[in-house]
C-alpha cells in the first residue's frame, strides 16, 4: 500500500498538508499532537502547510489531504498533488467518503444551492466525494476526526518504512476492551458500533451513548443486518435512513441502507 | 482610465493567506487619488449545511453543525443545542450550564493560544512560522503547545472528545466528567495560570500596526457573568436585544467575488470577537484578567482590530481563572440525565454564542416531528468580513505612505481577526 522509496534517505522527508472541502478538524487533530510536534518537525520537513506557514513547494514524500473534492479547481489540484507525491494519505472521512457534507449528494445540487444562495451563478461546486474517486490513494485514515494516535502511527510507520497498524475491526472490539455495557443489546439504543471501524477508543459508548458511525464502515460490515436490528428496536424508516446517511452514506457499504 | 493613472495604482494581492484557517485571498487597490478598495475573497468551497440540515432530526443538528468548523466545533455545538432547546422549550439544569461553559472555555483556550502562538507571534518575532521560531524561542513555543493541549484536554474531559465532542446532547450531557480528571486538570490550569504572566509580557512588547477607525463592536452580554454561551445581543452603538431579535439588527448581502456573505448593521460594517467582548463586558472580567489588560496597554473602549490580539491574551487569562472557579464550585450529580425533548408542535428557536473568534448565530425551524424545516447560521467570520475589508482600506494606504511592505501588513491584519474561513462559507439564510 505504501510506496516507501526515498523514505530511507538521509534528508528529511518532504511533507505537505492540503485542505479541500472540509472543516480543518483533521489538521487540528494533527496539531493536537502537542507533545510530539517538536520531534515531528525535527524529523519531517513541512514544505506545504498553509495553516501553519507561508511556504508553497512541490515534490512530496508524504502528502496528507484533508477534505473532499467538490469543485473543478480541487479536481485539478488533487491530480497535480498526486503527480508530485510518493505516499498520498487521505486524512479523515471527508477525503474518504465526503463525510457529513456528502448528505447533500442525495439532493439535486442546484436545489441545494438555491436553498442557500440567491445568486448561484458564481458557485462552481459539484457533488462532494473522497479523493480516491479521482486519484489513487496509498493510505486512508478514517474518522471525523481521525484520532491523533492514528496520525502518529502513519507518520512513524512512514519514517520506518513499514505498513501502519490500522484497525479494520468494529468499534465493538474497543468497547469490549473498555468493559462497556453493550449499548445496543443491553440498553436497546441504535448503536452504529457493529458496522463502524474502530480507532476512536469507543468514546461514545464509554460516555453512555450510541456510536454514530463517525469512522465510517469497518471491513466486511453488514449494515443490512444491523438495520434489521434497528427496526426491531422501533426505529422508523426515516430515522434509519438518517442514521446511515451521515458520515459515510455514499460509501459502497452503506449506500444501500442509506438510500431507501 | 489613462495609462498614467493605471501605473500610479498600487496593489496588494495575496492569493492564499497563510496562517489562518481555511482558504482566503486579499485584493487591495490603492489609487493615486487616495481612494482604496479591498476585497477579502473566500475561495473555500461551499458546503451547503443549511440545505442538507433540512430533513434532519432535532437531536442531530449539533452533531452535524459541529462539522462546520474543526477549530470552533464547540461553539457551533452549543449554539445549535441552545437554538433547538429554545425551540422545544427545554430549560437545562445549572449543572449542564456549568459544564457547557467549561467545555466552551476549553475551546477558547485552545483556539486563542493556537492563534496567538502559532498564527500571530511569528509575524512579530520575525519568523515565517512557529516551526522556524522554535529554534530561537523554544520556551515560547513550548508554552503555546502546553496551553493549547490544556484547552484541548479540558474540552476532552468534559465533552468526551476535543474536536467534535460527543457527550453534549439536547437537554444535557450523557455523562458528567470524572472527579479525578477534573482535579488533575485543575492542577494544570493553576500551573499555567502562574506562568501566564510571561505571555502577557511577551504580547505587551510587540510593535503592532495601528488602525484609527471607529466601528461598531458587537457581542453578547449577560448580568451574571462574562458572556460565553448565552446573553443579550449588545453593541457599542446601543443595541440591547434578546437573541431571538438578532435578524432585526443584522442583514446579509451576497458578493460575487466571495463564497461568504457579508453582514451589515444598518448598512455598516461592525466587528465581533475578543476585542468587542472585552470592550462591552469589561466589568465581568476577573481581577487578574483586568490586570493583564492594563499591562497590555489595552485602553477601552478600543476599535483597532489589531487590539484583538491583546484582547485574546486577556481572555486566556480569564478562561484559566474562570475554569478553575467552575471546577471549584461544581457539585456534580452523576445521576443527572439529559432532559427528554417533547416534539409535537411546529416551533422555532434562535441562539447566540461567542465562538473564540466572535459572535455566532444559529436558528432552526422544526416541524411537529422535530425535523428541521429551515436553518440559518451566521458564523463570526461572516460577521467580520465587511469589517476586514474596511480595515484593509484603512491600513494599506498608510503602509504604502510609510514605505512599509503593505502585503505583510495586510496579512497581519487579517490574522488579527483570527478568521475561520471554513466557518464563513455557507453562511446564509434559507429563503
XYZ file of C-alpha atoms in Angstrom:
691
model
C 0.000 0.000 0.000
C 2.731 2.482 0.959
C 5.397 3.494 -1.503
C 8.492 3.693 0.568
C 11.238 4.564 -1.871
C 13.045 7.678 -0.752
C 11.982 7.294 2.849
C 15.291 5.868 3.969
C 17.412 8.661 2.522
C 19.337 10.928 4.866
C 17.440 14.094 4.007
C 14.231 14.782 5.873
C 11.105 13.537 4.126
C 9.219 16.370 2.449
C 5.691 16.559 3.815
C 2.620 18.501 2.671
C -0.740 19.092 4.319
C -3.539 20.169 1.985
C -7.108 21.086 2.778
C -10.008 20.777 0.375
C -13.737 20.915 1.166
C -13.846 20.323 4.925
C -13.672 21.859 8.375
C -9.905 21.773 9.168
C -10.638 19.466 12.103
C -8.250 16.816 10.762
C -5.373 19.300 10.569
C -6.350 20.388 14.056
C -6.116 16.770 15.195
C -2.635 16.551 13.657
C -1.725 19.724 15.580
C -3.194 18.140 18.694
C -0.016 16.024 18.824
C 1.337 18.772 21.084
C 3.749 16.507 22.963
C 5.212 15.105 19.760
C 5.109 18.133 17.441
C 8.617 19.394 18.086
C 10.010 15.900 17.451
C 7.876 15.588 14.327
C 9.125 18.847 12.831
C 12.625 17.660 13.681
C 12.106 14.554 11.569
C 9.897 15.879 8.783
C 10.240 18.910 6.547
C 6.818 20.506 6.124
C 7.109 22.144 2.704
C 3.394 22.896 2.306
C 1.142 23.519 5.314
C -0.744 26.771 4.775
C -2.418 26.870 8.156
C 0.974 26.880 9.851
C 3.352 28.643 7.457
C 3.675 30.516 4.193
C 5.651 28.060 2.108
C 4.412 26.566 -1.127
C 6.791 23.960 -2.524
C 6.199 20.864 -4.625
C 7.601 17.276 -4.592
C 6.320 15.422 -1.546
C 7.381 12.192 0.073
C 4.190 12.242 2.134
C 1.114 14.317 1.465
C -1.828 14.471 3.872
C -5.042 15.563 2.193
C -7.948 16.690 4.329
C -11.363 17.395 2.831
C -13.366 16.175 -0.120
C -13.298 17.144 -3.785
C -16.226 19.377 -4.705
C -15.022 21.977 -7.239
C -13.226 21.897 -10.627
C -10.255 23.679 -9.037
C -9.940 20.988 -6.376
C -10.145 18.265 -9.001
C -7.254 19.803 -10.937
C -5.271 20.315 -7.755
C -5.636 16.757 -6.454
C -4.353 15.442 -9.806
C -1.391 17.801 -9.563
C -0.747 16.710 -5.968
C -0.841 13.037 -6.965
C 1.789 13.647 -9.626
C 4.031 15.304 -7.006
C 3.570 12.780 -4.203
C 5.067 9.413 -3.283
C 2.710 8.489 -0.449
C -0.702 10.119 -0.644
C -2.702 9.892 2.589
C -6.431 10.634 2.779
C -6.725 12.313 6.188
C -10.179 11.764 7.634
C -13.670 10.975 6.449
C -14.144 13.930 4.074
C -11.211 12.750 1.970
C -12.601 9.189 2.027
C -16.411 9.408 1.912
C -17.189 13.145 1.754
C -18.400 12.792 5.366
C -21.278 14.965 6.663
C -21.343 17.354 3.667
C -21.960 14.312 1.436
C -25.533 14.298 2.771
C -26.166 16.914 0.111
C -25.244 14.390 -2.596
C -28.705 12.900 -2.071
C -30.326 16.151 -3.265
C -30.033 17.609 -6.755
C -27.103 20.051 -6.472
C -28.967 23.019 -7.946
C -31.799 22.539 -5.473
C -29.405 22.605 -2.525
C -27.594 25.689 -3.828
C -30.816 27.577 -4.364
C -31.782 26.948 -0.751
C -28.705 28.778 0.473
C -27.630 31.340 -2.127
C -29.863 33.698 -4.095
C -27.319 34.041 -6.880
C -25.952 30.560 -7.641
C -24.166 31.525 -10.849
C -20.732 32.228 -9.276
C -20.761 28.875 -7.460
C -18.668 26.170 -9.044
C -19.471 23.122 -6.960
C -20.422 19.580 -7.802
C -21.132 16.545 -5.617
C -18.678 16.065 -2.804
C -16.598 12.887 -2.850
C -13.458 11.304 -1.486
C -10.143 11.923 -3.232
C -9.757 8.230 -4.162
C -12.598 8.652 -6.662
C -10.230 10.740 -8.783
C -6.678 9.615 -7.956
C -5.029 6.502 -6.468
C -4.577 6.845 -2.716
C -1.899 4.991 -0.727
C -3.389 5.164 2.750
C -6.724 6.164 4.238
C -7.040 7.347 7.842
C -10.741 7.265 8.754
C -12.500 9.299 11.420
C -14.182 12.607 11.971
C -11.563 13.443 13.009
C -9.058 10.529 12.805
C -7.557 10.091 16.274
C -4.153 11.715 16.650
C -2.610 8.371 17.634
C -3.611 7.030 14.227
C -1.982 10.010 12.518
C 1.137 9.441 14.603
C 1.128 5.762 13.643
C 1.013 6.760 9.965
C 3.912 9.183 10.406
C 6.038 6.719 12.389
C 5.475 3.828 10.028
C 6.273 6.063 7.057
C 9.571 7.020 8.673
C 10.401 3.384 9.406
C 9.230 2.217 6.016
C 6.701 -0.255 7.361
C 2.990 -0.731 6.922
C 0.963 1.108 9.577
C -1.061 -0.944 12.020
C -4.588 0.340 11.405
C -7.682 -1.206 12.939
C -10.131 -2.721 10.499
C -12.343 -4.286 13.188
C -15.556 -2.725 14.553
C -15.933 -0.314 17.461
C -17.422 -3.267 19.403
C -13.918 -4.662 19.957
C -12.802 -1.431 21.611
C -15.992 -1.388 23.663
C -15.243 -4.868 24.994
C -11.677 -3.833 25.821
C -13.059 -0.934 27.854
C -15.576 -3.274 29.509
C -18.527 -1.132 28.497
C -22.059 -2.420 28.810
C -23.375 -3.038 25.285
C -25.399 -0.021 24.209
C -27.264 -1.999 21.540
C -28.133 -5.297 23.213
C -28.356 -4.185 26.862
C -29.683 -0.638 26.592
C -31.582 -1.058 23.328
C -30.128 2.066 21.708
C -29.436 2.111 17.945
C -25.630 1.900 18.109
C -23.649 2.032 14.862
C -20.669 0.340 16.557
C -21.136 -3.108 14.939
C -20.591 -1.710 11.427
C -18.215 1.134 12.281
C -14.467 0.989 12.062
C -12.548 1.206 15.338
C -9.922 3.802 16.194
C -11.721 6.277 18.426
C -11.462 4.110 21.550
C -15.240 3.597 21.660
C -15.707 7.031 23.195
C -19.440 7.366 22.598
C -20.442 4.122 24.355
C -17.931 4.980 27.090
C -19.823 8.246 27.562
C -23.095 6.342 27.775
C -24.420 6.944 24.297
C -24.696 5.084 20.994
C -21.932 5.231 18.380
C -22.889 7.485 15.450
C -20.502 5.886 12.993
C -18.020 8.728 12.516
C -15.164 6.411 11.445
C -17.134 5.051 8.512
C -17.633 1.381 7.617
C -15.400 -1.382 9.009
C -14.163 -4.148 6.714
C -16.897 -6.662 5.828
C -19.578 -4.573 7.501
C -23.117 -5.927 7.379
C -25.296 -2.807 7.541
C -28.410 -4.618 6.263
C -28.332 -6.902 9.302
C -27.801 -4.003 11.706
C -30.636 -2.105 10.020
C -32.989 -5.012 10.675
C -31.914 -4.962 14.352
C -32.674 -1.217 14.437
C -36.140 -1.867 13.007
C -36.781 -4.363 15.798
C -35.944 -1.578 18.272
C -38.711 0.503 16.698
C -36.546 2.768 14.551
C -38.736 4.080 11.708
C -37.699 4.188 8.037
C -36.792 7.922 8.032
C -34.672 7.658 11.164
C -32.983 4.588 9.731
C -32.019 6.430 6.565
C -30.734 9.365 8.619
C -28.524 7.023 10.691
C -26.749 5.594 7.654
C -26.839 8.771 5.564
C -24.442 10.695 7.736
C -20.673 10.128 7.781
C -20.455 7.563 5.027
C -23.846 7.480 3.356
C -22.371 7.308 -0.109
C -19.895 4.502 0.711
C -20.457 1.228 -1.093
C -21.088 -0.464 2.242
C -23.797 1.926 3.487
C -25.400 3.384 0.404
C -27.991 0.676 0.006
C -29.359 1.131 3.535
C -28.911 4.913 3.276
C -30.741 5.182 0.003
C -34.155 3.778 0.797
C -8.645 55.418 -17.013
C -5.413 56.686 -18.521
C -2.226 54.651 -18.599
C -0.654 57.049 -16.122
C -3.435 56.524 -13.612
C -3.133 52.785 -14.037
C 0.570 52.915 -13.244
C 0.113 55.046 -10.197
C -2.221 52.469 -8.713
C -0.741 50.244 -6.064
C -1.984 46.751 -5.462
C -1.798 44.235 -2.673
C -2.600 40.726 -3.769
C -2.389 37.664 -1.573
C -3.629 34.615 -3.411
C -3.827 32.361 -0.357
C -3.428 33.861 3.106
C -1.223 31.610 5.224
C -1.530 31.033 8.967
C -5.276 31.374 9.075
C -7.816 28.582 8.998
C -9.193 27.942 5.519
C -8.741 29.396 2.092
C -8.986 33.150 1.635
C -7.404 35.801 -0.576
C -6.749 39.536 -0.221
C -7.071 42.067 -3.039
C -6.470 45.731 -2.232
C -6.197 48.531 -4.797
C -4.907 51.945 -3.797
C -5.284 54.648 -6.454
C -3.190 57.797 -6.698
C -6.253 59.857 -5.895
C -6.329 58.220 -2.494
C -9.357 56.006 -2.929
C -8.915 52.426 -1.846
C -10.936 49.311 -2.490
C -10.443 45.997 -0.731
C -11.778 42.502 -1.123
C -11.453 39.685 1.355
C -12.356 36.863 -1.001
C -13.148 33.442 0.328
C -12.497 30.744 -2.225
C -13.174 27.976 0.253
C -15.724 25.706 -1.449
C -19.331 25.873 -0.329
C -20.718 23.006 1.736
C -24.407 23.935 1.897
C -25.035 22.994 5.523
C -28.297 24.958 5.643
C -29.554 22.906 2.712
C -28.773 19.412 3.956
C -29.836 20.202 7.534
C -33.364 20.332 6.170
C -34.892 16.939 6.831
C -32.569 16.098 9.731
C -33.790 15.444 13.285
C -33.530 17.981 16.140
C -31.212 15.712 18.142
C -28.508 15.501 15.474
C -28.341 19.192 14.491
C -25.469 19.938 16.913
C -23.584 16.851 15.782
C -23.862 17.883 12.127
C -23.154 21.600 12.612
C -20.104 20.765 14.712
C -18.553 19.794 11.377
C -18.864 23.354 10.090
C -15.611 24.056 11.876
C -12.752 21.981 13.275
C -11.381 24.908 15.300
C -14.576 26.080 16.954
C -16.790 22.960 16.861
C -17.789 23.525 20.483
C -19.252 26.963 19.776
C -21.291 25.528 16.899
C -22.477 22.615 19.042
C -23.585 24.828 21.896
C -25.286 27.348 19.585
C -27.160 24.523 17.843
C -28.109 22.820 21.125
C -29.391 26.062 22.631
C -31.317 27.053 19.495
C -33.011 23.641 19.397
C -33.690 23.763 23.149
C -35.168 27.247 22.793
C -37.423 25.908 20.044
C -38.509 22.911 22.133
C -38.758 24.963 25.342
C -36.202 22.901 27.214
C -34.526 24.636 30.158
C -31.303 22.842 31.061
C -30.057 22.353 34.615
C -27.420 24.558 36.290
C -25.045 21.576 36.069
C -25.445 21.424 32.294
C -24.938 25.177 32.025
C -21.745 24.977 34.088
C -20.363 22.028 32.127
C -21.136 23.701 28.799
C -19.355 26.816 29.981
C -16.316 24.742 30.967
C -16.423 22.966 27.600
C -16.548 26.294 25.757
C -13.728 27.795 27.840
C -11.546 24.819 26.893
C -12.339 25.702 23.286
C -11.388 29.337 23.847
C -8.071 28.390 25.443
C -7.081 26.066 22.600
C -8.259 28.367 19.808
C -6.817 31.558 21.317
C -3.432 30.000 22.040
C -3.272 28.464 18.564
C -3.944 31.936 17.150
C -1.571 33.782 19.479
C 1.446 31.485 19.473
C 1.293 29.771 16.099
C -0.519 32.146 13.749
C 0.288 35.591 15.211
C 3.582 35.531 17.155
C 5.778 34.552 14.150
C 4.849 37.873 12.433
C 6.007 39.941 15.382
C 9.106 37.914 16.207
C 10.229 37.917 12.578
C 9.673 34.302 11.566
C 7.576 32.676 8.884
C 6.151 30.044 11.237
C 6.197 28.679 14.771
C 8.305 25.817 13.400
C 11.162 28.139 12.455
C 10.514 30.220 15.579
C 11.106 27.193 17.812
C 14.884 27.245 17.420
C 15.209 30.718 18.952
C 12.080 30.885 21.100
C 11.761 27.309 22.262
C 10.220 28.267 25.613
C 7.572 30.399 23.939
C 6.614 27.638 21.519
C 6.547 25.093 24.344
C 4.297 27.314 26.439
C 1.972 27.689 23.467
C 1.867 23.929 22.980
C 1.188 23.347 26.698
C -1.666 25.863 26.773
C -3.187 24.515 23.579
C -3.027 20.993 24.952
C -4.558 22.163 28.220
C -7.532 23.692 26.394
C -7.969 20.569 24.298
C -7.721 18.272 27.312
C -10.249 20.351 29.263
C -12.719 20.049 26.374
C -11.993 16.350 26.076
C -12.650 15.647 29.759
C -15.989 17.446 29.624
C -17.090 16.666 26.067
C -15.556 13.225 25.503
C -13.517 14.490 22.563
C -11.759 17.807 21.921
C -12.549 18.121 18.217
C -16.231 17.370 17.613
C -17.184 16.481 21.210
C -19.734 13.725 21.742
C -21.262 13.901 25.217
C -23.102 17.246 24.934
C -26.612 16.470 23.662
C -30.021 18.124 23.587
C -31.092 18.531 27.229
C -27.724 17.961 28.893
C -24.752 15.611 28.980
C -24.773 11.845 28.504
C -22.166 11.591 31.248
C -20.559 14.001 33.692
C -16.743 14.206 33.795
C -14.918 12.149 36.403
C -13.930 13.997 39.586
C -10.331 12.731 39.424
C -9.922 14.045 35.905
C -11.265 17.445 36.894
C -8.923 17.550 39.894
C -5.982 16.687 37.671
C -6.792 19.330 35.063
C -7.353 21.895 37.806
C -3.705 21.438 38.836
C -2.592 22.109 35.282
C -4.864 25.154 34.995
C -3.284 26.531 38.190
C 0.227 25.898 36.935
C -0.378 27.576 33.571
C -2.088 30.493 35.288
C 1.069 31.077 37.354
C 3.165 31.044 34.178
C 0.793 33.156 32.089
C 2.405 36.459 33.008
C 5.345 35.729 30.726
C 2.830 35.533 27.881
C 1.255 38.818 28.942
C 4.755 40.312 28.931
C 5.577 38.847 25.512
C 2.437 40.115 23.796
C 2.791 43.525 25.516
C 6.139 44.044 23.869
C 5.167 43.646 20.213
C 5.068 46.558 17.834
C 1.524 46.398 16.487
C 0.405 48.396 13.467
C -2.472 50.716 14.316
C -5.764 51.485 12.658
C -7.593 54.559 13.850
C -11.116 53.966 12.659
C -14.232 53.829 14.772
C -16.615 50.965 14.208
C -19.470 49.236 15.994
C -18.432 46.495 18.419
C -20.913 43.650 18.818
C -21.056 40.808 21.369
C -23.423 39.097 23.764
C -23.665 40.191 27.396
C -25.393 38.976 30.497
C -25.683 40.215 34.068
C -24.315 37.113 35.761
C -21.007 36.502 34.047
C -18.626 37.268 31.212
C -20.851 36.053 28.387
C -19.672 32.913 26.609
C -22.619 30.694 25.751
C -25.622 32.943 26.304
C -26.656 36.538 26.628
C -28.384 39.504 25.043
C -27.167 40.973 21.784
C -25.326 44.189 22.599
C -23.276 46.740 20.720
C -21.193 49.837 21.361
C -23.812 51.826 19.443
C -26.567 50.908 21.838
C -28.130 47.669 20.596
C -29.505 45.691 23.547
C -31.897 42.977 22.394
C -32.829 39.398 23.184
C -31.088 36.828 20.995
C -34.216 35.952 19.009
C -34.251 39.537 17.668
C -30.842 39.115 16.016
C -32.294 39.237 12.490
C -33.912 42.602 13.172
C -30.427 44.068 13.508
C -28.114 42.091 11.255
C -28.587 41.900 7.496
C -26.645 39.977 4.889
C -25.715 40.503 1.290
C -24.059 38.252 -1.264
C -20.934 39.473 -3.004
C -19.961 37.906 -6.326
C -16.218 37.567 -5.590
C -16.598 35.563 -2.396
C -18.392 32.456 -1.166
C -19.003 34.245 2.145
C -21.915 36.576 2.567
C -21.273 39.984 4.104
C -23.036 41.032 7.303
C -24.109 44.595 7.974
C -25.884 46.532 10.727
C -27.850 49.499 9.350
C -25.782 49.219 6.187
C -22.454 49.465 8.003
C -19.667 47.063 8.923
C -19.186 46.021 12.531
C -16.655 43.987 14.487
C -17.118 40.877 16.622
C -14.516 38.902 18.580
C -12.326 39.186 21.680
C -11.928 42.976 21.470
C -15.687 43.527 21.187
C -16.264 41.209 24.161
C -13.565 42.725 26.347
C -14.847 46.213 25.489
C -18.515 45.502 26.165
C -18.125 43.135 29.125
C -15.010 44.518 30.741
C -16.508 44.751 34.227
C -17.190 40.995 34.273
C -13.525 40.048 33.847
C -11.598 38.598 36.797
C -9.150 40.908 38.621
C -6.171 39.181 37.018
C -7.684 39.452 33.532
C -8.198 43.171 34.163
C -4.626 43.390 35.384
C -3.451 41.714 32.183
C -5.479 44.170 30.093
C -3.834 47.057 31.910
C -0.367 45.600 31.477
C -1.025 45.074 27.768
C -1.991 48.728 27.468
C -5.456 47.880 26.285
C -7.327 51.180 26.611
C -11.047 50.556 26.425
C -13.155 51.149 24.508
C -10.864 50.360 21.621
C -11.776 49.885 17.951
C -8.406 48.937 16.481
C -8.664 45.392 15.047
C -5.004 44.734 15.924
C -6.018 45.074 19.603
C -7.897 41.784 19.171
C -4.522 40.153 19.784
C -4.198 41.759 23.218
C -7.839 41.008 23.992
C -7.167 37.381 23.129
C -4.396 37.279 25.765
C -6.757 38.859 28.307
C -9.345 36.193 27.556
C -6.817 33.382 28.005
C -6.123 34.748 31.497
C -9.858 34.984 32.107
C -10.570 31.486 30.789
C -7.918 29.975 33.097
C -9.385 31.797 36.129
C -12.970 31.005 35.243
C -12.291 27.313 34.514
C -10.708 26.932 37.937
C -13.673 28.706 39.542
C -16.177 26.451 37.795
C -14.332 23.276 38.797
C -14.129 24.527 42.405
C -17.853 25.256 42.606
C -19.169 22.231 40.654
C -21.259 19.864 42.735
C -21.719 17.096 40.236
C -24.786 14.905 40.336
C -23.686 11.860 38.372
C -27.210 10.521 38.117
C -28.355 13.533 36.127
C -29.649 12.555 32.686
C -30.350 14.773 29.664
C -33.851 16.297 29.750
C -36.002 14.491 27.202
C -37.430 16.614 24.425
C -41.120 16.585 23.608
C -41.955 17.178 19.992
C -45.480 17.514 18.628
C -45.926 21.115 17.574
C -44.051 23.121 14.941
C -41.614 25.540 16.580
C -38.569 27.686 16.008
C -35.629 28.814 18.096
C -32.552 31.022 17.895
C -29.344 31.176 19.904
C -26.314 33.420 20.066
C -22.996 32.253 21.487
C -19.468 33.586 21.499
C -17.149 31.428 19.420
C -13.475 32.154 20.141
C -13.433 34.488 17.122
C -16.750 36.162 17.889
C -20.495 36.203 17.701
C -22.185 33.092 16.277
C -25.868 32.756 15.373
C -27.935 29.598 14.840
C -31.669 29.475 14.105
C -33.891 26.497 13.314
C -37.493 25.877 12.430
C -38.759 22.409 13.335
C -41.903 20.589 12.247
C -44.197 18.582 14.531
C -41.864 15.558 14.354
C -38.841 17.612 15.372
C -37.435 17.590 11.839
C -35.609 20.695 10.579
C -37.602 22.713 8.039
C -35.313 25.722 7.776
C -31.900 26.679 9.132
C -29.995 29.938 9.404
C -26.374 30.025 10.555
C -24.116 33.087 10.684
C -20.559 32.462 11.918
C -18.163 35.086 13.293
C -16.053 35.423 10.170
C -19.142 36.302 8.130
C -19.909 38.977 10.713
C -16.381 40.312 10.380
C -15.921 40.055 6.615
C -17.062 43.628 5.831
C -15.054 44.930 8.784
C -11.935 43.153 7.483
C -12.351 44.896 4.109
C -12.916 48.303 5.689
C -9.819 47.839 7.860
C -7.740 46.780 4.836
C -8.829 50.006 3.118
C -7.696 51.995 6.152
C -4.374 50.195 6.577
C -2.961 49.705 3.069
C -2.527 53.393 2.050
C -0.941 54.133 5.426
C 1.652 51.391 4.999
C 2.405 52.463 1.413
C 2.833 56.050 2.586
C 5.294 54.943 5.239
C 7.187 52.850 2.704
C 6.411 49.610 4.519
C 5.508 46.299 2.928
C 1.712 46.511 2.559
C 1.358 42.828 1.742
C 2.700 41.560 5.053
C 0.797 44.276 6.921
C -2.483 43.300 5.269
C -1.898 39.640 6.066
C -1.131 40.534 9.688
C -4.378 42.478 9.825
C -6.410 39.535 8.567
C -4.684 37.283 11.086
C -5.535 39.718 13.910
C -9.192 38.928 13.299
C -8.276 35.207 13.548
C -10.750 34.378 10.781
C -12.145 30.932 10.458
C -12.803 30.676 6.781
C -14.337 27.197 6.659
C -16.967 28.503 9.041
C -17.681 31.547 6.972
C -18.717 29.668 3.868
C -22.361 28.633 3.690
C -23.402 31.466 5.847
C -26.767 32.040 4.500
C -30.369 32.393 5.169
C -32.724 29.851 3.743
C -35.294 31.654 1.682
